[in-house]
Tab-separated table of C-alpha atoms in Angstrom:
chain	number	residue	atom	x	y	z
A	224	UNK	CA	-15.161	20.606	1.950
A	225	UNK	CA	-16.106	18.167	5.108
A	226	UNK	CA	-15.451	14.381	4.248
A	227	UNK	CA	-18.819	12.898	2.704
A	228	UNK	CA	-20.695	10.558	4.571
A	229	UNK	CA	-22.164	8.277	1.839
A	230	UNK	CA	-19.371	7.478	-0.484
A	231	UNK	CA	-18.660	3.347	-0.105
A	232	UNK	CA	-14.939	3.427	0.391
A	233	UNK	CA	-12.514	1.625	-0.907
A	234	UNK	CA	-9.516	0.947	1.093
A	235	UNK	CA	-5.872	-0.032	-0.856
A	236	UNK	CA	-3.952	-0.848	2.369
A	237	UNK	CA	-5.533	-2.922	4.710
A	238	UNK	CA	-4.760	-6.257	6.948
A	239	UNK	CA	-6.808	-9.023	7.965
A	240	UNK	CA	-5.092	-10.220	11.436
A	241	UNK	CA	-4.793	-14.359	12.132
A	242	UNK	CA	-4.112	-13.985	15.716
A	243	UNK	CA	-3.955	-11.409	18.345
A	244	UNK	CA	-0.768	-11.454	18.905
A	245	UNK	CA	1.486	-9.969	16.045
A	246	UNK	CA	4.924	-10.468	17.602
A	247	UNK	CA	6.153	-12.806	14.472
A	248	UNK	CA	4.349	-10.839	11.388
A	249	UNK	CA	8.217	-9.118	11.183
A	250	UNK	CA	10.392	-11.959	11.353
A	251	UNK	CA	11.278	-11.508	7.553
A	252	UNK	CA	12.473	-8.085	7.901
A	253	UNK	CA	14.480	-9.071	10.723
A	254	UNK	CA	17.737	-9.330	9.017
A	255	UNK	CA	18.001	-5.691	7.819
A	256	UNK	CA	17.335	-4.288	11.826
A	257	UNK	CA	20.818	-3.629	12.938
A	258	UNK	CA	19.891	-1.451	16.254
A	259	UNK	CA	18.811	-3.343	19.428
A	260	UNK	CA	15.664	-1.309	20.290
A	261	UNK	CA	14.236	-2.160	16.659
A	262	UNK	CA	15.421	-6.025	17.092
A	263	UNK	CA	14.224	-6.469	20.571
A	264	UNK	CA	11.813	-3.798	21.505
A	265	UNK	CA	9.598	-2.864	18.638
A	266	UNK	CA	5.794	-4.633	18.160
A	267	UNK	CA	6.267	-3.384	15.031
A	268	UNK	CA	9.515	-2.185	13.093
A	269	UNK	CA	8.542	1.735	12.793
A	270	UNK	CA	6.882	1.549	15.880
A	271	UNK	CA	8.874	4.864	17.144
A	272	UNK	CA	6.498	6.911	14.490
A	273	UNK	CA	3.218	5.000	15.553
A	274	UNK	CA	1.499	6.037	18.710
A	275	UNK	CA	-1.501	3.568	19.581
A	276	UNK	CA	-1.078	0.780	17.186
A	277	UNK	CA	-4.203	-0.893	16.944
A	278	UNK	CA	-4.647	-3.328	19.498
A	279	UNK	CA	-6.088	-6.912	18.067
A	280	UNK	CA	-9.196	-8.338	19.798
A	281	UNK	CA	-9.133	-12.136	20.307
A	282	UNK	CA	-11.957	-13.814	18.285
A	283	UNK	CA	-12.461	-17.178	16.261
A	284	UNK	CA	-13.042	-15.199	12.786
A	285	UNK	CA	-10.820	-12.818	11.532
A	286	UNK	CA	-11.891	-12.375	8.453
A	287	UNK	CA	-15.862	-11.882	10.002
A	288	UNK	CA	-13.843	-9.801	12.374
A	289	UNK	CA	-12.114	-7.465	9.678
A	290	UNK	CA	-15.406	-7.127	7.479
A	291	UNK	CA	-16.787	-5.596	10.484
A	292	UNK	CA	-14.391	-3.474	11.165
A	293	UNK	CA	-14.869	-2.307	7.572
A	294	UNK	CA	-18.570	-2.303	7.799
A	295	UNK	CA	-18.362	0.599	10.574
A	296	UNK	CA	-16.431	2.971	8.195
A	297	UNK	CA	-18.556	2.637	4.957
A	298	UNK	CA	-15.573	0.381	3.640
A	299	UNK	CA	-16.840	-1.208	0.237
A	300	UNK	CA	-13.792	-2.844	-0.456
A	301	UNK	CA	-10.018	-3.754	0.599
A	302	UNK	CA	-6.700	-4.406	-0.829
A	303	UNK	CA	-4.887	-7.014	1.246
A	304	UNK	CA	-1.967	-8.345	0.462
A	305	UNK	CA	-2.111	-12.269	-0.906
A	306	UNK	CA	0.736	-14.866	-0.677
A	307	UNK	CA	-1.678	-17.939	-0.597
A	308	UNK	CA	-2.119	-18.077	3.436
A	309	UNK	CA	-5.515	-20.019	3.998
A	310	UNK	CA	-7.061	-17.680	5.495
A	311	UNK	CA	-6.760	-15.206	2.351
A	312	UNK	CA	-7.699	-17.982	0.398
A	313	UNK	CA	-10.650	-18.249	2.657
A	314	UNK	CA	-11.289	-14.482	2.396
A	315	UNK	CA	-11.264	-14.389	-1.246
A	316	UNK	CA	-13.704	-17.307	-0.904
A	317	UNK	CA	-16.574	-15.577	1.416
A	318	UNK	CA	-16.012	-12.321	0.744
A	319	UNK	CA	-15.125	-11.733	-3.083
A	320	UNK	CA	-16.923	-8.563	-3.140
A	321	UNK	CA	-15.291	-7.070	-0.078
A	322	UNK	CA	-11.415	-7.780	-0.761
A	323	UNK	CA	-9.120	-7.539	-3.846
A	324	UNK	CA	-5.539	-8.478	-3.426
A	325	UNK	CA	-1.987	-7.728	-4.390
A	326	UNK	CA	0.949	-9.761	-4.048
A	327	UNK	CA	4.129	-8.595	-2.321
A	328	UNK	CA	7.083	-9.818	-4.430
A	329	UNK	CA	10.697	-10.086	-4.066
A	330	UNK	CA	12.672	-9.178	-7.360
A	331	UNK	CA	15.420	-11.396	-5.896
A	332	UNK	CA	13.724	-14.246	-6.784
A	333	UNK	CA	14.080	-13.676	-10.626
A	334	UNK	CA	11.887	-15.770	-13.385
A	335	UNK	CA	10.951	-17.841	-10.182
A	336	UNK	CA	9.212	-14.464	-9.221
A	337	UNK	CA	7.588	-13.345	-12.382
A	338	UNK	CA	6.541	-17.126	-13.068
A	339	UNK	CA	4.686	-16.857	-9.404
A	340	UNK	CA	3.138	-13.549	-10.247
A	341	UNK	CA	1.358	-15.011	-13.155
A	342	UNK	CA	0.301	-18.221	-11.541
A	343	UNK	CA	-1.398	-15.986	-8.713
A	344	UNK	CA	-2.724	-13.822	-11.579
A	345	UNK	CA	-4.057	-16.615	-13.602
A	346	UNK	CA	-5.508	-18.907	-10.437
A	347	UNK	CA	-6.867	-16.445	-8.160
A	348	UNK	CA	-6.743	-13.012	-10.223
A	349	UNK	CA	-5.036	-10.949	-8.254
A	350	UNK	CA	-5.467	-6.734	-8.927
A	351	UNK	CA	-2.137	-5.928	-8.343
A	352	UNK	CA	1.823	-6.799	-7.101
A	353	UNK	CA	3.602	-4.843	-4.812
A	354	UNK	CA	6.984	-4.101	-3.431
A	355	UNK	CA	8.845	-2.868	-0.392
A	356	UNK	CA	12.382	-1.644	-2.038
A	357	UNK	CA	14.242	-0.827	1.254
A	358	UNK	CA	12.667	-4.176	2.765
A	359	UNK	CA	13.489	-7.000	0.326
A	360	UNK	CA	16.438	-9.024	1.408
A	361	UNK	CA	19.244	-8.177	0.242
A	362	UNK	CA	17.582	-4.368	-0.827
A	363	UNK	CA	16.688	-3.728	-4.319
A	364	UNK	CA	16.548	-0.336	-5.405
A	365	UNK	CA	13.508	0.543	-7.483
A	366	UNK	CA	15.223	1.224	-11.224
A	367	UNK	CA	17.860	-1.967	-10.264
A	368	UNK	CA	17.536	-4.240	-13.478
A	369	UNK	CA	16.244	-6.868	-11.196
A	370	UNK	CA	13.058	-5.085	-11.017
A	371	UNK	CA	12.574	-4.824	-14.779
A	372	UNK	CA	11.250	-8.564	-15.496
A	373	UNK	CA	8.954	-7.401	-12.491
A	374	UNK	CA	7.572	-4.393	-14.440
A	375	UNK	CA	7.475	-6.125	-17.857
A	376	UNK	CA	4.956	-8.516	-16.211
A	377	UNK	CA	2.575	-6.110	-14.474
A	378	UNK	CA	2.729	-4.443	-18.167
A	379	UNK	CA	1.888	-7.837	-19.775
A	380	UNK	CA	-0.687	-8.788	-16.891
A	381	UNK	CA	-2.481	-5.114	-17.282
A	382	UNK	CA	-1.778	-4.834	-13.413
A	383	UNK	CA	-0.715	-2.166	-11.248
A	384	UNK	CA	2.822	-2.198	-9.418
A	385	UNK	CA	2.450	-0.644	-5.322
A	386	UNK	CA	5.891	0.880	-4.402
A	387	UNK	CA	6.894	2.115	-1.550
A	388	UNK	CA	8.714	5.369	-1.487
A	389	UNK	CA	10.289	7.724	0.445
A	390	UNK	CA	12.785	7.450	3.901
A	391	UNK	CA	11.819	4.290	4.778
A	392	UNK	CA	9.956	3.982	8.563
A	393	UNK	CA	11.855	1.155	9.865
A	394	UNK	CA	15.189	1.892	10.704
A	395	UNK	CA	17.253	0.478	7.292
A	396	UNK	CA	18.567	2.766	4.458
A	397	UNK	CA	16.819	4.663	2.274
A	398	UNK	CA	18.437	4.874	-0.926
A	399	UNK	CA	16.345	2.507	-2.560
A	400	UNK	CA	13.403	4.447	-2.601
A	401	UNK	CA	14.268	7.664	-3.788
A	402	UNK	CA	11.817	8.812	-5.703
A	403	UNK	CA	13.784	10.268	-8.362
A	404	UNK	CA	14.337	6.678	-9.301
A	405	UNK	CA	10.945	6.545	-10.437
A	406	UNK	CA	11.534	8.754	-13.271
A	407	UNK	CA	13.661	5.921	-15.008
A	408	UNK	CA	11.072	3.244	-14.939
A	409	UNK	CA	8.029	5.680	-16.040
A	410	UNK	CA	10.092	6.908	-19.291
A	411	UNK	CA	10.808	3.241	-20.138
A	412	UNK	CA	7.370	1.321	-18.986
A	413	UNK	CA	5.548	3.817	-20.126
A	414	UNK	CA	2.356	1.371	-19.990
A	415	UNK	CA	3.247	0.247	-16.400
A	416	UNK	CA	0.354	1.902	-13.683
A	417	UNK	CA	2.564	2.786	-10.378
A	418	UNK	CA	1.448	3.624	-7.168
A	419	UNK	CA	3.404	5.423	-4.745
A	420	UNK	CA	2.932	3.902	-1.136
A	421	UNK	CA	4.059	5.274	1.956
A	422	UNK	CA	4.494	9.056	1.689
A	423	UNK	CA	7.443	10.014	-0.931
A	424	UNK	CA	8.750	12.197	2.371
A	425	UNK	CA	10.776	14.224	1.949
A	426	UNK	CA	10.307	14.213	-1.569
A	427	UNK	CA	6.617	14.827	-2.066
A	428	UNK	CA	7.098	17.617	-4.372
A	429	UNK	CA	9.311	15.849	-6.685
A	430	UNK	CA	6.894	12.992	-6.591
A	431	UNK	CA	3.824	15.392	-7.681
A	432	UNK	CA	6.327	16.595	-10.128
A	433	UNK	CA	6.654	13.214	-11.523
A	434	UNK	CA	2.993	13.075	-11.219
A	435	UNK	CA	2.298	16.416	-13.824
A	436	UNK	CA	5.006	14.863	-16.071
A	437	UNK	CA	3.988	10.950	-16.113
A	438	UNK	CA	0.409	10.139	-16.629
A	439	UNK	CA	0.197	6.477	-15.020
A	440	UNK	CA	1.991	7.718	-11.964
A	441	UNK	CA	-0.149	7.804	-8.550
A	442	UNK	CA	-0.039	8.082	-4.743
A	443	UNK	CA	-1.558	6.487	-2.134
A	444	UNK	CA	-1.820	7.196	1.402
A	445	UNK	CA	-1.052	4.303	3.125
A	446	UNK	CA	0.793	4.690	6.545
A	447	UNK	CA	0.224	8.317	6.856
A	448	UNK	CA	-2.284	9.730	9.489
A	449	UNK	CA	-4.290	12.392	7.544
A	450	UNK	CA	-3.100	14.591	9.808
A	451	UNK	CA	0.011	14.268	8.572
A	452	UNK	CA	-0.504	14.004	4.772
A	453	UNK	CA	1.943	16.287	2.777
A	454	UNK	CA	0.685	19.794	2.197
A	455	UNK	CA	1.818	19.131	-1.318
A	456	UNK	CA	-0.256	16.337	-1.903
A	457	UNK	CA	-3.354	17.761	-0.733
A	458	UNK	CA	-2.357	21.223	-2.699
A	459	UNK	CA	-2.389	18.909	-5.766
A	460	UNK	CA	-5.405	16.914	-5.370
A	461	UNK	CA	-7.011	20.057	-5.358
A	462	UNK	CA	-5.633	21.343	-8.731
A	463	UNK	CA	-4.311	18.896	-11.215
A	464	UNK	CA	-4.187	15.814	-9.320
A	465	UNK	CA	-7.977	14.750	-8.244
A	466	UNK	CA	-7.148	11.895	-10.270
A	467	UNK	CA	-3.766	10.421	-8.926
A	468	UNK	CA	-4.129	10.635	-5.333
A	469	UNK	CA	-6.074	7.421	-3.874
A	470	UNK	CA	-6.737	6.728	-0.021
A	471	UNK	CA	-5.317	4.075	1.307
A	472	UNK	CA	-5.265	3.330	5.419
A	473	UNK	CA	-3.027	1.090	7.555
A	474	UNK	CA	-4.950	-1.499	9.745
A	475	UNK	CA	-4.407	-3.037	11.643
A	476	UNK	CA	-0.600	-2.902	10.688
A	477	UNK	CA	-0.130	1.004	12.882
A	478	UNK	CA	-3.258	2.803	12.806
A	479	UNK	CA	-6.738	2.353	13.930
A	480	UNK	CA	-9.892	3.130	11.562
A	481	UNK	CA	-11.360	5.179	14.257
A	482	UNK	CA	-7.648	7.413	13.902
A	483	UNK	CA	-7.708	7.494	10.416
A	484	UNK	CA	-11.422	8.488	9.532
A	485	UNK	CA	-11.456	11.000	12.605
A	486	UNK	CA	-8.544	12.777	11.295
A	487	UNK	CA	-9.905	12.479	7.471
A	488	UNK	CA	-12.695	14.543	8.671
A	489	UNK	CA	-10.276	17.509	8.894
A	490	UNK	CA	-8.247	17.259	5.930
A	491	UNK	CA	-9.143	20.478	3.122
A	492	UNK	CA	-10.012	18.736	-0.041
A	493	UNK	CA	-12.410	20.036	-2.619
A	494	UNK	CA	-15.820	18.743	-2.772
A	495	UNK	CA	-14.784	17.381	-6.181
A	496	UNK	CA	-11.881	15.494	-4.909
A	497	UNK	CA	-13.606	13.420	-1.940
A	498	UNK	CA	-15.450	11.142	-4.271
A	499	UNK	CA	-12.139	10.342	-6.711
A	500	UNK	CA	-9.875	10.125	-3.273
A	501	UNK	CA	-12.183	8.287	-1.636
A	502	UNK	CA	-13.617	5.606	-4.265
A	503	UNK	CA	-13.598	6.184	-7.488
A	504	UNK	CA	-9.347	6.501	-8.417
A	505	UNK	CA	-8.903	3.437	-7.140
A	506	UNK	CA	-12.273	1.491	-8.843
A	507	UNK	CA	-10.202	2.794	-12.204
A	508	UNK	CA	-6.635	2.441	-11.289
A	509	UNK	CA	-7.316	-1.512	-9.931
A	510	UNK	CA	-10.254	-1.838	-12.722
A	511	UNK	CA	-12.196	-2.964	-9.699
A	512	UNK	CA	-15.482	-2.340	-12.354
């Protein structure tokens, strides 16, 4: 039941900082914040459900920085999202065994998008694309045709799609990611792999529901304290689903590593499931072997 110590993690939501201060890693979501508090106030835009985001050290190596950082919680490897900044260049350079990479998209964007996807996939092999329905500008719901060239090409490239679903944290509508919209896009990719991001709240038992009926359906943890991770989602890792629920953190983005794998001791999986949660889901889901 307790977490194991020796399992070599692997981690499918996790940031490597550039700078200490993180006042401008928002300014593209800025157009959908309508209240003041959000515009004005916030670090970060959810930053009303995040106590204690992760304060950023100041150093002259971030990506040293964030490999040790990773290196105190048995963290194998990362996911980190890639739009061809140097420094994830540079981390993909040093570090290929430590960090894989998906690309966030925006389905707004058209051919231009899906043409980009494959350049990224072909040049620097990227494990997976992902997508923030309630944040792309103007908002694209998640079965809006102008997500289906999107699909088609994580089908063609043999990649996984990250989606985030559920109420959305930052203070913009959710409609988009309704989870029920998922059941659309599994019945007619039925090759596509999707990961849920972000908690499905309050519709984690219609996303485990989805989960029984589709079979390349998944969830990932990402954003979510363990504290705080759905009693449904634990009660189905522990029956049917020890093979579609994968961990996935938030650093530095809103929680700290020493939050995250504190609380992880206390959450009730089955011995079975820590290994599969933990590691080896994701190693199959990302074909990280």
């Amino acid at each position: 039941m307790p977490m194991p110590k020796d399992i070599r993690v692997v981690d499918t939501m996790l940031g490597i900082p550039t700078r200490a201060n993180r006042s401008d890693w928002y300014d593209w979501f800025k157009p959908l914040l309508r209240d003041a508090e959000s515009r004005q106030a916030f670090e970060m835009p959810a930053q009303y459900m995040f106590k204690g985001v992760p304060k950023i050290e100041e150093c002259d190596d971030y990506i040293a920085w964030t490999v040790e950082q990773m290196d105190r919680f048995n963290i194998d490897k990362a996911l980190v999202g890639f739009a061809e900044q140097p420094h994830e260049i540079e981390a993909k350079e040093r570090f290929p065994d430590r960090f894989f990479f998906d690309a966030p998209i925006d389905p707004n964007k058209g051919m231009d998008e899906v043409r980009r996807i494959k350049r990224l996939h072909r040049d620097y092999g990227i494990s997976a694309i992902s997508v923030f329905p309630s944040g792309t500008f103007p908002q694209v719901p998640i079965n809006h045709k102008y997500m289906f060239p999107i699909y088609a090409a994580a089908v063609e490239l043999d990649i996984p799609i990250l989606i985030n679903v559920g109420i959305p944290g930052p203070r913009i509508p959710m409609e988009n990611q309704k989870v029920e919209h998922l059941d659309e896009i599994c019945w007619f990719f039925p090759d596509l792999k999707i990961v849920m991001r972000h908690g499905a709240e309050p519709w984690d038992d219609l996303a485990v529901k989805l989960m029984l009926k589709w079979p390349n359906l998944y969830y990932s943890t990402s954003a979510f304290a363990p504290k705080h991770y759905p009693k449904s989602i634990i009660k189905y890792a522990n029956s049917r689903g020890a093979d579609k629920i994968i961990y996935a953190g938030y650093f530095p983005m809103g929680l700290s590593l020493d939050r995250i794998f504190g609380e992880l001791e206390n959450v009730p999986f089955n011995d079975d499931v820590w290994p599969k949660f933990l590691r080896d889901n994701a190693r199959r889901v990302f074909k990280l072997d």
